[in-house]
Amino acid sequence: MKNMVILFVMLLSMAGLTACVSANANAPNTSSENNTTIEMKLDENYDDTDPFINERLFCVSEDLSTLTAEGTFEMDGESGILEVKDNKTKEVLWSNTWEGSVKSEIFSISLENLKKETEYAMSFTGTKISYATIGISFESDLVQEREEPLR
């Protein structure tokens, strides 16, 4: 009987620990200490050109061999393309395309060989857009969003 009580307590403890781990695994990351987030929110009143383009600029404070980010995307429109490119040379470093309505999609970005003296652009081009919402969180405090292009 004593062994059954010990076994029961052990199983109960294991179940409790598993529940804590599972709850923490699904909890959102609220720490923005080491992240930079760039957001774009567009609606049909944003621009009357079709296609329209919206860009955000960013740079890194030191050379990076690899930079990763996680993005979220929602859209009601015909099509949209999101690109990360060198703002001077226009070389596309990463891109993704969506067609039609997208409820909510999570995606990953991996960029290689970023240089601190280079300015990068996150560019969204859309056609027949009613709305689009984009959020990109870089997993580094070495990324800074810029308001104006480098001169």
mmCIF file of C-alpha atoms in Angstrom:
data_model
loop_
_atom_site.group_PDB
_atom_site.id
_atom_site.type_symbol
_atom_site.label_atom_id
_atom_site.label_comp_id
_atom_site.label_asym_id
_atom_site.label_seq_id
_atom_site.Cartn_x
_atom_site.Cartn_y
_atom_site.Cartn_z
ATOM 1 C CA MET A 1 0.000 0.000 0.000
ATOM 2 C CA LYS A 2 2.850 2.348 0.904
ATOM 3 C CA ASN A 3 4.437 1.752 -2.532
ATOM 4 C CA MET A 4 1.152 2.591 -4.260
ATOM 5 C CA VAL A 5 0.897 5.894 -2.330
ATOM 6 C CA ILE A 6 4.485 6.794 -3.344
ATOM 7 C CA LEU A 7 3.754 5.861 -6.962
ATOM 8 C CA PHE A 8 0.579 7.960 -6.908
ATOM 9 C CA VAL A 9 2.434 11.000 -5.498
ATOM 10 C CA MET A 10 5.172 10.616 -8.136
ATOM 11 C CA LEU A 11 2.644 10.411 -10.980
ATOM 12 C CA LEU A 12 0.776 13.419 -9.640
ATOM 13 C CA SER A 13 4.043 15.407 -9.399
ATOM 14 C CA MET A 14 5.027 14.456 -12.939
ATOM 15 C CA ALA A 15 1.622 15.485 -14.262
ATOM 16 C CA GLY A 16 1.921 18.851 -12.517
ATOM 17 C CA LEU A 17 5.379 19.492 -13.939
ATOM 18 C CA THR A 18 4.249 18.515 -17.436
ATOM 19 C CA ALA A 19 1.313 20.914 -17.207
ATOM 20 C CA CYS A 20 3.666 23.767 -16.236
ATOM 21 C CA VAL A 21 6.015 23.030 -19.122
ATOM 22 C CA SER A 22 3.131 22.845 -21.605
ATOM 23 C CA ALA A 23 1.620 26.106 -20.370
ATOM 24 C CA ASN A 24 4.974 27.906 -20.634
ATOM 25 C CA ALA A 25 5.636 26.511 -24.117
ATOM 26 C CA ASN A 26 2.444 28.143 -25.434
ATOM 27 C CA ALA A 27 2.824 31.423 -23.555
ATOM 28 C CA PRO A 28 3.592 34.430 -25.763
ATOM 29 C CA ASN A 29 7.057 35.942 -25.540
ATOM 30 C CA THR A 30 6.449 39.252 -23.818
ATOM 31 C CA SER A 31 10.122 40.140 -23.540
ATOM 32 C CA SER A 32 10.983 42.817 -26.076
ATOM 33 C CA GLU A 33 14.357 43.478 -24.490
ATOM 34 C CA ASN A 34 16.306 41.720 -27.261
ATOM 35 C CA ASN A 35 13.805 42.169 -30.105
ATOM 36 C CA THR A 36 13.081 44.907 -32.612
ATOM 37 C CA THR A 37 9.625 44.796 -34.184
ATOM 38 C CA ILE A 38 8.732 46.518 -37.435
ATOM 39 C CA GLU A 39 5.025 46.865 -38.196
ATOM 40 C CA MET A 40 3.039 47.913 -41.261
ATOM 41 C CA LYS A 41 -0.717 48.415 -41.154
ATOM 42 C CA LEU A 42 -2.396 49.327 -44.410
ATOM 43 C CA ASP A 43 -5.988 49.813 -45.473
ATOM 44 C CA GLU A 44 -7.809 50.890 -48.621
ATOM 45 C CA ASN A 45 -7.402 54.549 -47.602
ATOM 46 C CA TYR A 46 -3.614 54.201 -47.387
ATOM 47 C CA ASP A 47 -2.906 54.825 -51.046
ATOM 48 C CA ASP A 48 -5.017 55.080 -54.185
ATOM 49 C CA THR A 49 -2.390 53.616 -56.519
ATOM 50 C CA ASP A 50 -2.631 49.979 -57.527
ATOM 51 C CA PRO A 51 -0.285 48.336 -56.892
ATOM 52 C CA PHE A 52 0.858 50.338 -53.919
ATOM 53 C CA ILE A 53 4.126 50.023 -52.084
ATOM 54 C CA ASN A 54 4.972 50.580 -48.437
ATOM 55 C CA GLU A 55 8.502 50.300 -47.071
ATOM 56 C CA ARG A 56 10.250 50.378 -43.715
ATOM 57 C CA LEU A 57 13.986 50.869 -43.420
ATOM 58 C CA PHE A 58 16.326 49.205 -40.957
ATOM 59 C CA CYS A 59 20.028 48.702 -40.326
ATOM 60 C CA VAL A 60 22.196 46.586 -38.041
ATOM 61 C CA SER A 61 24.716 47.993 -35.570
ATOM 62 C CA GLU A 62 27.368 45.373 -36.375
ATOM 63 C CA ASP A 63 28.105 42.842 -39.115
ATOM 64 C CA LEU A 64 25.965 39.706 -38.731
ATOM 65 C CA SER A 65 26.524 36.336 -40.377
ATOM 66 C CA THR A 66 22.874 35.367 -39.777
ATOM 67 C CA LEU A 67 19.809 37.277 -38.598
ATOM 68 C CA THR A 68 16.477 35.557 -37.983
ATOM 69 C CA ALA A 69 13.021 37.012 -37.544
ATOM 70 C CA GLU A 70 9.476 35.836 -37.066
ATOM 71 C CA GLY A 71 6.645 37.503 -38.911
ATOM 72 C CA THR A 72 2.879 37.657 -38.850
ATOM 73 C CA PHE A 73 0.783 38.486 -41.897
ATOM 74 C CA GLU A 74 -2.909 39.181 -42.541
ATOM 75 C CA MET A 75 -4.405 40.452 -45.766
ATOM 76 C CA ASP A 76 -7.660 41.044 -47.572
ATOM 77 C CA GLY A 77 -6.794 41.744 -51.171
ATOM 78 C CA GLU A 78 -5.801 40.256 -54.484
ATOM 79 C CA SER A 79 -2.083 39.702 -53.924
ATOM 80 C CA GLY A 80 0.825 40.868 -51.836
ATOM 81 C CA ILE A 81 4.575 40.396 -51.842
ATOM 82 C CA LEU A 82 6.846 41.127 -48.910
ATOM 83 C CA GLU A 83 10.554 41.547 -49.637
ATOM 84 C CA VAL A 84 13.657 42.314 -47.617
ATOM 85 C CA LYS A 85 16.277 43.939 -49.812
ATOM 86 C CA ASP A 86 19.431 46.010 -49.835
ATOM 87 C CA ASN A 87 18.050 49.544 -50.100
ATOM 88 C CA LYS A 88 20.902 50.790 -52.305
ATOM 89 C CA THR A 89 21.424 47.883 -54.729
ATOM 90 C CA LYS A 90 17.794 46.620 -54.561
ATOM 91 C CA GLU A 91 19.119 43.043 -54.257
ATOM 92 C CA VAL A 92 16.318 40.904 -52.773
ATOM 93 C CA LEU A 93 17.550 38.946 -49.740
ATOM 94 C CA TRP A 94 14.207 37.294 -48.867
ATOM 95 C CA SER A 95 10.652 37.347 -50.223
ATOM 96 C CA ASN A 96 7.251 35.745 -49.825
ATOM 97 C CA THR A 97 4.037 36.096 -51.846
ATOM 98 C CA TRP A 98 0.401 35.720 -50.770
ATOM 99 C CA GLU A 99 -2.751 35.508 -52.880
ATOM 100 C CA GLY A 100 -6.284 36.418 -51.780
ATOM 101 C CA SER A 101 -7.409 36.689 -48.184
ATOM 102 C CA VAL A 102 -5.000 35.504 -45.513
ATOM 103 C CA LYS A 103 -6.514 35.238 -42.024
ATOM 104 C CA SER A 104 -3.318 35.065 -39.985
ATOM 105 C CA GLU A 105 -0.074 33.441 -40.976
ATOM 106 C CA ILE A 106 3.207 33.109 -39.106
ATOM 107 C CA PHE A 107 6.425 32.860 -41.113
ATOM 108 C CA SER A 108 10.188 32.928 -40.552
ATOM 109 C CA ILE A 109 12.875 35.036 -42.174
ATOM 110 C CA SER A 110 16.571 34.169 -42.277
ATOM 111 C CA LEU A 111 19.002 36.771 -43.609
ATOM 112 C CA GLU A 112 22.709 36.177 -44.114
ATOM 113 C CA ASN A 113 25.804 38.394 -44.210
ATOM 114 C CA LEU A 114 24.269 41.706 -43.146
ATOM 115 C CA LYS A 115 26.683 44.628 -42.918
ATOM 116 C CA LYS A 116 26.512 47.465 -40.422
ATOM 117 C CA GLU A 117 27.093 50.195 -43.026
ATOM 118 C CA THR A 118 24.226 48.941 -45.232
ATOM 119 C CA GLU A 119 20.612 50.048 -45.089
ATOM 120 C CA TYR A 120 17.907 47.431 -45.686
ATOM 121 C CA ALA A 121 14.277 47.859 -46.732
ATOM 122 C CA MET A 122 11.260 45.784 -45.822
ATOM 123 C CA SER A 123 8.967 46.381 -48.780
ATOM 124 C CA PHE A 124 5.315 45.364 -49.224
ATOM 125 C CA THR A 125 3.685 45.622 -52.651
ATOM 126 C CA GLY A 126 -0.039 44.854 -52.870
ATOM 127 C CA THR A 127 -2.833 44.882 -55.432
ATOM 128 C CA LYS A 128 -6.496 45.563 -54.647
ATOM 129 C CA ILE A 129 -5.772 45.662 -50.900
ATOM 130 C CA SER A 130 -8.622 46.317 -48.465
ATOM 131 C CA TYR A 131 -6.206 45.841 -45.573
ATOM 132 C CA ALA A 132 -2.897 44.236 -44.733
ATOM 133 C CA THR A 133 -1.115 43.917 -41.405
ATOM 134 C CA ILE A 134 2.526 42.863 -41.172
ATOM 135 C CA GLY A 135 4.691 42.494 -38.078
ATOM 136 C CA ILE A 136 8.324 41.391 -38.148
ATOM 137 C CA SER A 137 10.191 40.701 -34.885
ATOM 138 C CA PHE A 138 13.950 40.392 -35.220
ATOM 139 C CA GLU A 139 15.626 38.172 -32.625
ATOM 140 C CA SER A 140 18.381 40.691 -31.972
ATOM 141 C CA ASP A 141 18.848 44.034 -30.282
ATOM 142 C CA LEU A 142 21.337 44.893 -33.063
ATOM 143 C CA VAL A 143 18.508 45.879 -35.459
ATOM 144 C CA GLN A 144 17.268 49.470 -35.558
ATOM 145 C CA GLU A 145 14.374 50.773 -37.605
ATOM 146 C CA ARG A 146 15.274 53.965 -39.501
ATOM 147 C CA GLU A 147 12.987 56.886 -40.261
ATOM 148 C CA GLU A 148 15.057 58.337 -43.106
ATOM 149 C CA PRO A 149 17.438 56.785 -45.643
ATOM 150 C CA LEU A 150 21.190 56.928 -45.012
ATOM 151 C CA ARG A 151 22.913 59.750 -46.869
#
